[in-house]
PDB file of C-alpha atoms and ligand atoms in Angstrom:
ATOM      1  CA  MET A   1    -161.166 138.547 152.342  1.00 81.00           C
ATOM      2  CA  ILE A   2    -159.340 142.037 153.833  1.00 93.00           C
ATOM      3  CA  ILE A   3    -157.473 144.246 151.218  1.00 94.00           C
ATOM      4  CA  GLN A   4    -154.083 143.192 151.901  1.00 94.00           C
ATOM      5  CA  ASP A   5    -155.038 139.421 150.814  1.00 95.00           C
ATOM      6  CA  ILE A   6    -156.784 140.756 147.882  1.00 95.00           C
ATOM      7  CA  ILE A   7    -153.622 142.546 146.699  1.00 95.00           C
ATOM      8  CA  ASP A   8    -151.356 139.860 147.666  1.00 94.00           C
ATOM      9  CA  THR A   9    -153.386 137.800 145.675  1.00 96.00           C
ATOM     10  CA  ARG A  10    -153.792 139.792 142.637  1.00 96.00           C
ATOM     11  CA  ARG A  11    -150.540 141.453 142.664  1.00 95.00           C
ATOM     12  CA  GLU A  12    -148.768 139.677 139.672  1.00 95.00           C
ATOM     13  CA  GLU A  13    -152.111 139.611 137.551  1.00 96.00           C
ATOM     14  CA  LEU A  14    -152.516 143.229 138.155  1.00 96.00           C
ATOM     15  CA  GLY A  15    -148.865 144.060 137.192  1.00 97.00           C
ATOM     16  CA  ILE A  16    -147.943 145.606 140.478  1.00 98.00           C
ATOM     17  CA  HIS A  17    -143.994 145.564 140.816  1.00 98.00           C
ATOM     18  CA  GLN A  18    -144.070 146.463 144.374  1.00 98.00           C
ATOM     19  CA  SER A  19    -146.376 147.713 147.081  1.00 97.00           C
ATOM     20  CA  ALA A  20    -147.019 148.225 150.889  1.00 97.00           C
ATOM     21  CA  PHE A  21    -149.328 149.392 153.392  1.00 97.00           C
ATOM     22  CA  VAL A  22    -148.176 152.560 155.440  1.00 96.00           C
ATOM     23  CA  LYS A  23    -150.118 154.539 158.444  1.00 96.00           C
ATOM     24  CA  THR A  24    -150.587 158.382 156.877  1.00 95.00           C
ATOM     25  CA  ALA A  25    -149.451 159.507 160.341  1.00 91.00           C
ATOM     26  CA  ASP A  26    -146.071 158.382 159.281  1.00 88.00           C
ATOM     27  CA  LEU A  27    -145.655 160.687 156.845  1.00 90.00           C
ATOM     28  CA  ARG A  28    -143.654 163.515 156.426  1.00 86.00           C
ATOM     29  CA  PHE A  29    -144.547 166.473 154.213  1.00 88.00           C
ATOM     30  CA  SER A  30    -142.198 168.694 152.542  1.00 88.00           C
ATOM     31  CA  ASP A  31    -142.573 172.644 151.513  1.00 88.00           C
ATOM     32  CA  GLY A  32    -139.403 171.754 149.477  1.00 91.00           C
ATOM     33  CA  VAL A  33    -141.142 169.497 147.027  1.00 90.00           C
ATOM     34  CA  ARG A  34    -144.053 172.249 146.162  1.00 89.00           C
ATOM     35  CA  HIS A  35    -141.219 174.626 145.697  1.00 87.00           C
ATOM     36  CA  LEU A  36    -139.837 171.977 142.983  1.00 88.00           C
ATOM     37  CA  CYS A  37    -143.254 172.011 141.427  1.00 88.00           C
ATOM     38  CA  GLU A  38    -143.282 175.882 140.848  1.00 89.00           C
ATOM     39  CA  GLU A  39    -139.884 175.404 138.918  1.00 91.00           C
ATOM     40  CA  ASN A  40    -142.211 173.417 136.506  1.00 89.00           C
ATOM     41  CA  SER A  41    -139.753 171.094 135.393  1.00 86.00           C
ATOM     42  CA  CYS A  42    -142.643 168.821 134.044  1.00 84.00           C
ATOM     43  CA  GLY A  43    -144.452 171.556 132.438  1.00 87.00           C
ATOM     44  CA  GLN A  44    -147.736 170.878 134.609  1.00 89.00           C
ATOM     45  CA  TYR A  45    -147.554 174.067 137.165  1.00 92.00           C
ATOM     46  CA  GLY A  46    -150.624 175.957 136.762  1.00 93.00           C
ATOM     47  CA  ARG A  47    -152.062 173.757 134.180  1.00 93.00           C
ATOM     48  CA  THR A  48    -154.715 171.569 135.674  1.00 94.00           C
ATOM     49  CA  TRP A  49    -156.570 171.219 139.149  1.00 95.00           C
ATOM     50  CA  ALA A  50    -154.451 168.149 139.582  1.00 94.00           C
ATOM     51  CA  CYS A  51    -151.344 170.024 140.425  1.00 93.00           C
ATOM     52  CA  PRO A  52    -150.443 173.348 142.266  1.00 94.00           C
ATOM     53  CA  PRO A  53    -151.734 176.036 142.701  1.00 95.00           C
ATOM     54  CA  GLY A  54    -155.029 174.678 141.552  1.00 95.00           C
ATOM     55  CA  VAL A  55    -154.824 171.729 144.024  1.00 94.00           C
ATOM     56  CA  GLY A  56    -154.781 173.929 147.169  1.00 95.00           C
ATOM     57  CA  THR A  57    -152.047 174.901 149.634  1.00 94.00           C
ATOM     58  CA  LEU A  58    -149.794 172.347 150.790  1.00 93.00           C
ATOM     59  CA  GLU A  59    -151.667 172.995 154.163  1.00 94.00           C
ATOM     60  CA  GLU A  60    -155.416 171.867 152.684  1.00 95.00           C
ATOM     61  CA  CYS A  61    -153.707 169.198 150.949  1.00 95.00           C
ATOM     62  CA  LYS A  62    -151.842 167.805 154.263  1.00 94.00           C
ATOM     63  CA  GLN A  63    -155.252 168.426 156.366  1.00 95.00           C
ATOM     64  CA  GLN A  64    -157.162 166.375 153.582  1.00 95.00           C
ATOM     65  CA  LEU A  65    -154.525 163.577 153.239  1.00 95.00           C
ATOM     66  CA  LEU A  66    -154.001 163.230 157.068  1.00 95.00           C
ATOM     67  CA  SER A  67    -157.958 162.681 157.213  1.00 97.00           C
ATOM     68  CA  TYR A  68    -157.372 159.195 155.650  1.00 97.00           C
ATOM     69  CA  LYS A  69    -155.920 156.603 158.112  1.00 97.00           C
ATOM     70  CA  ASN A  70    -154.143 154.438 155.682  1.00 97.00           C
ATOM     71  CA  LEU A  71    -152.200 154.644 152.780  1.00 97.00           C
ATOM     72  CA  PHE A  72    -151.423 151.734 150.049  1.00 98.00           C
ATOM     73  CA  VAL A  73    -148.379 152.632 147.829  1.00 98.00           C
ATOM     74  CA  PHE A  74    -147.551 150.423 144.676  1.00 98.00           C
ATOM     75  CA  THR A  75    -145.023 150.841 141.775  1.00 98.00           C
ATOM     76  CA  THR A  76    -144.915 149.613 138.319  1.00 98.00           C
ATOM     77  CA  MET A  77    -141.723 149.159 136.797  1.00 97.00           C
ATOM     78  CA  HIS A  78    -140.650 149.382 133.145  1.00 97.00           C
ATOM     79  CA  PRO A  79    -137.233 148.896 131.212  1.00 96.00           C
ATOM     80  CA  LEU A  80    -135.991 151.883 129.162  1.00 97.00           C
ATOM     81  CA  GLU A  81    -133.205 151.358 126.107  1.00 96.00           C
ATOM     82  CA  ASP A  82    -131.304 153.970 128.038  1.00 94.00           C
ATOM     83  CA  SER A  83    -131.452 156.856 130.168  1.00 89.00           C
ATOM     84  CA  PHE A  84    -132.643 159.261 127.494  1.00 94.00           C
ATOM     85  CA  ASP A  85    -135.352 156.975 126.188  1.00 96.00           C
ATOM     86  CA  VAL A  86    -138.305 159.506 126.751  1.00 94.00           C
ATOM     87  CA  GLU A  87    -140.587 157.233 124.425  1.00 96.00           C
ATOM     88  CA  GLY A  88    -140.049 154.406 126.766  1.00 96.00           C
ATOM     89  CA  MET A  89    -140.624 156.226 129.705  1.00 95.00           C
ATOM     90  CA  ALA A  90    -144.182 158.004 128.138  1.00 93.00           C
ATOM     91  CA  ALA A  91    -144.979 154.310 127.422  1.00 96.00           C
ATOM     92  CA  GLY A  92    -144.326 153.162 130.969  1.00 96.00           C
ATOM     93  CA  LYS A  93    -146.512 156.224 132.064  1.00 92.00           C
ATOM     94  CA  GLU A  94    -148.973 154.854 129.856  1.00 93.00           C
ATOM     95  CA  GLN A  95    -148.903 151.269 131.462  1.00 95.00           C
ATOM     96  CA  HIS A  96    -148.749 152.430 135.009  1.00 96.00           C
ATOM     97  CA  CYS A  97    -152.069 154.330 134.188  1.00 93.00           C
ATOM     98  CA  GLU A  98    -153.512 151.197 132.584  1.00 94.00           C
ATOM     99  CA  VAL A  99    -152.543 149.110 136.180  1.00 96.00           C
ATOM    100  CA  ARG A 100    -153.717 152.079 138.196  1.00 95.00           C
ATOM    101  CA  PRO A 101    -157.917 151.964 137.492  1.00 95.00           C
ATOM    102  CA  GLN A 102    -157.881 148.073 138.307  1.00 97.00           C
ATOM    103  CA  VAL A 103    -155.908 148.614 141.449  1.00 97.00           C
ATOM    104  CA  VAL A 104    -158.419 151.395 142.606  1.00 96.00           C
ATOM    105  CA  ARG A 105    -161.253 149.582 141.786  1.00 96.00           C
ATOM    106  CA  LEU A 106    -160.488 147.091 144.266  1.00 97.00           C
ATOM    107  CA  PHE A 107    -160.271 149.459 146.924  1.00 97.00           C
ATOM    108  CA  ARG A 108    -163.535 151.434 145.909  1.00 95.00           C
ATOM    109  CA  GLU A 109    -165.285 147.818 146.239  1.00 95.00           C
ATOM    110  CA  GLN A 110    -164.118 148.111 150.050  1.00 95.00           C
ATOM    111  CA  TYR A 111    -164.204 151.334 150.895  1.00 96.00           C
ATOM    112  CA  GLU A 112    -166.880 154.321 150.278  1.00 93.00           C
ATOM    113  CA  ASN A 113    -164.254 157.294 150.541  1.00 95.00           C
ATOM    114  CA  ILE A 114    -160.538 156.948 149.271  1.00 96.00           C
ATOM    115  CA  LEU A 115    -158.144 159.327 147.509  1.00 96.00           C
ATOM    116  CA  VAL A 116    -155.789 158.636 144.912  1.00 96.00           C
ATOM    117  CA  LEU A 117    -152.575 160.248 144.139  1.00 96.00           C
ATOM    118  CA  SER A 118    -150.020 159.476 141.445  1.00 94.00           C
ATOM    119  CA  ALA A 119    -147.284 160.837 138.910  1.00 82.00           C
ATOM    120  CA  GLY A 120    -148.292 164.140 138.130  1.00 70.00           C
ATOM    121  CA  GLY A 121    -150.591 166.167 135.709  1.00 75.00           C
ATOM    122  CA  CYS A 122    -153.880 165.473 134.543  1.00 86.00           C
ATOM    123  CA  GLN A 123    -154.597 164.345 131.143  1.00 82.00           C
ATOM    124  CA  LEU A 124    -158.312 163.585 131.177  1.00 87.00           C
ATOM    125  CA  CYS A 125    -159.723 166.373 129.067  1.00 92.00           C
ATOM    126  CA  PRO A 126    -158.301 167.805 125.664  1.00 91.00           C
ATOM    127  CA  SER A 127    -158.118 171.262 127.192  1.00 93.00           C
ATOM    128  CA  CYS A 128    -158.534 171.574 130.940  1.00 94.00           C
ATOM    129  CA  THR A 129    -160.970 174.315 132.636  1.00 97.00           C
ATOM    130  CA  TYR A 130    -158.373 175.459 135.130  1.00 96.00           C
ATOM    131  CA  PRO A 131    -158.744 178.235 136.159  1.00 96.00           C
ATOM    132  CA  ASP A 132    -161.976 179.663 134.962  1.00 97.00           C
ATOM    133  CA  ALA A 133    -164.399 176.903 135.676  1.00 97.00           C
ATOM    134  CA  PRO A 134    -164.405 173.945 138.166  1.00 96.00           C
ATOM    135  CA  CYS A 135    -163.009 170.450 137.270  1.00 96.00           C
ATOM    136  CA  ARG A 136    -165.386 168.813 135.093  1.00 97.00           C
ATOM    137  CA  PHE A 137    -164.571 165.346 136.325  1.00 95.00           C
ATOM    138  CA  PRO A 138    -163.682 165.894 140.183  1.00 92.00           C
ATOM    139  CA  GLU A 139    -164.605 162.294 140.929  1.00 89.00           C
ATOM    140  CA  LYS A 140    -161.884 161.110 138.271  1.00 89.00           C
ATOM    141  CA  LEU A 141    -159.209 163.528 139.267  1.00 91.00           C
ATOM    142  CA  ILE A 142    -156.010 162.483 140.400  1.00 93.00           C
ATOM    143  CA  PRO A 143    -153.639 165.188 142.261  1.00 94.00           C
ATOM    144  CA  SER A 144    -149.876 164.701 141.891  1.00 92.00           C
ATOM    145  CA  LEU A 145    -147.991 163.055 144.604  1.00 93.00           C
ATOM    146  CA  SER A 146    -145.453 165.842 144.927  1.00 90.00           C
ATOM    147  CA  SER A 147    -148.445 168.794 145.072  1.00 91.00           C
ATOM    148  CA  TYR A 148    -149.413 167.224 148.444  1.00 93.00           C
ATOM    149  CA  GLY A 149    -145.729 167.724 149.516  1.00 92.00           C
ATOM    150  CA  ILE A 150    -145.242 163.904 149.310  1.00 93.00           C
ATOM    151  CA  GLU A 151    -141.640 163.002 148.745  1.00 91.00           C
ATOM    152  CA  VAL A 152    -141.727 160.286 147.061  1.00 93.00           C
ATOM    153  CA  ASN A 153    -138.124 158.789 147.620  1.00 93.00           C
ATOM    154  CA  ARG A 154    -138.942 159.184 151.532  1.00 93.00           C
ATOM    155  CA  LEU A 155    -141.850 157.620 151.206  1.00 95.00           C
ATOM    156  CA  ALA A 156    -140.429 154.511 149.611  1.00 96.00           C
ATOM    157  CA  ALA A 157    -137.923 154.347 151.907  1.00 95.00           C
ATOM    158  CA  LYS A 158    -140.717 154.353 154.595  1.00 95.00           C
ATOM    159  CA  ALA A 159    -142.586 151.558 152.651  1.00 96.00           C
ATOM    160  CA  GLY A 160    -139.452 149.499 152.366  1.00 97.00           C
ATOM    161  CA  ILE A 161    -139.757 149.500 148.209  1.00 97.00           C
ATOM    162  CA  ASN A 162    -137.449 150.635 145.903  1.00 98.00           C
ATOM    163  CA  TYR A 163    -137.565 154.145 144.459  1.00 97.00           C
ATOM    164  CA  ILE A 164    -135.662 153.169 141.568  1.00 96.00           C
ATOM    165  CA  ASN A 165    -135.044 149.654 140.041  1.00 97.00           C
ATOM    166  CA  GLY A 166    -131.533 150.274 138.289  1.00 95.00           C
ATOM    167  CA  ALA A 167    -129.878 151.457 135.291  1.00 95.00           C
ATOM    168  CA  ASN A 168    -132.666 151.615 132.095  1.00 96.00           C
ATOM    169  CA  THR A 169    -135.760 151.107 134.286  1.00 97.00           C
ATOM    170  CA  VAL A 170    -138.191 153.549 135.402  1.00 97.00           C
ATOM    171  CA  THR A 171    -140.674 153.507 137.946  1.00 97.00           C
ATOM    172  CA  TYR A 172    -143.891 154.932 138.549  1.00 97.00           C
ATOM    173  CA  PHE A 173    -145.962 155.317 141.956  1.00 97.00           C
ATOM    174  CA  THR A 174    -149.461 155.691 142.749  1.00 97.00           C
ATOM    175  CA  CYS A 175    -151.035 156.219 146.376  1.00 97.00           C
ATOM    176  CA  ILE A 176    -154.401 155.264 147.520  1.00 97.00           C
ATOM    177  CA  LEU A 177    -155.674 156.707 150.902  1.00 97.00           C
ATOM    178  CA  TYR A 178    -158.287 155.025 152.868  1.00 97.00           C
TER     179      TYR A 178
HETATM  180  S1  SF4 B   1    -160.246 166.308 134.390  1.00 58.20           S
HETATM  181 FE1  SF4 B   1    -160.386 167.555 132.997  1.00 58.20          FE
HETATM  182  S2  SF4 B   1    -161.156 169.689 133.972  1.00 58.20           S
HETATM  183 FE2  SF4 B   1    -160.550 168.103 136.135  1.00 58.20          FE
HETATM  184  S3  SF4 B   1    -158.123 168.621 135.765  1.00 58.20           S
HETATM  185 FE3  SF4 B   1    -158.431 167.137 134.745  1.00 58.20          FE
HETATM  186  S4  SF4 B   1    -158.335 168.017 132.530  1.00 58.20           S
HETATM  187 FE4  SF4 B   1    -158.966 169.859 134.142  1.00 58.20          FE
END
């Protein structure tokens, strides 16, 4: 069964809200997104190998990304009590992180070489080795979408899926390149 059919069959069971397949050649990269990383509103800049500057230059990220032909993007959507519901946002991200490995596994079963990008930051280790020693788990490392210069709102428009899903919800994105 091809990956599109597998995803279609298992979408609900996996907890995917929306998804699409896109050609990486159709992606647009943005310096601006990397500049937003430097402003560090998420607090992850310079903290791990998954975010700038540890992830590499934008050009290096772009070349790596373009070495894959296809991109699968999926979202999970989570209700919030209101737009200040930080705990709800964190719980939503946790749920997204539970869905993600199941989807990634489906791709790993079909493709030897994939790259996974997702919502920012790496929390795999209690204390990251960055910048003093190499990443402990490079095979598990999931760089942030923005560190690769991807404007998620434009990607969502290209993919025909929602960037936001209405008031009092939060939406998280993962991309799998293959
Ligand atoms: S896997 Fe560990 S060492 Fe590697 S980036 Fe994440 S926290 Fe750092």
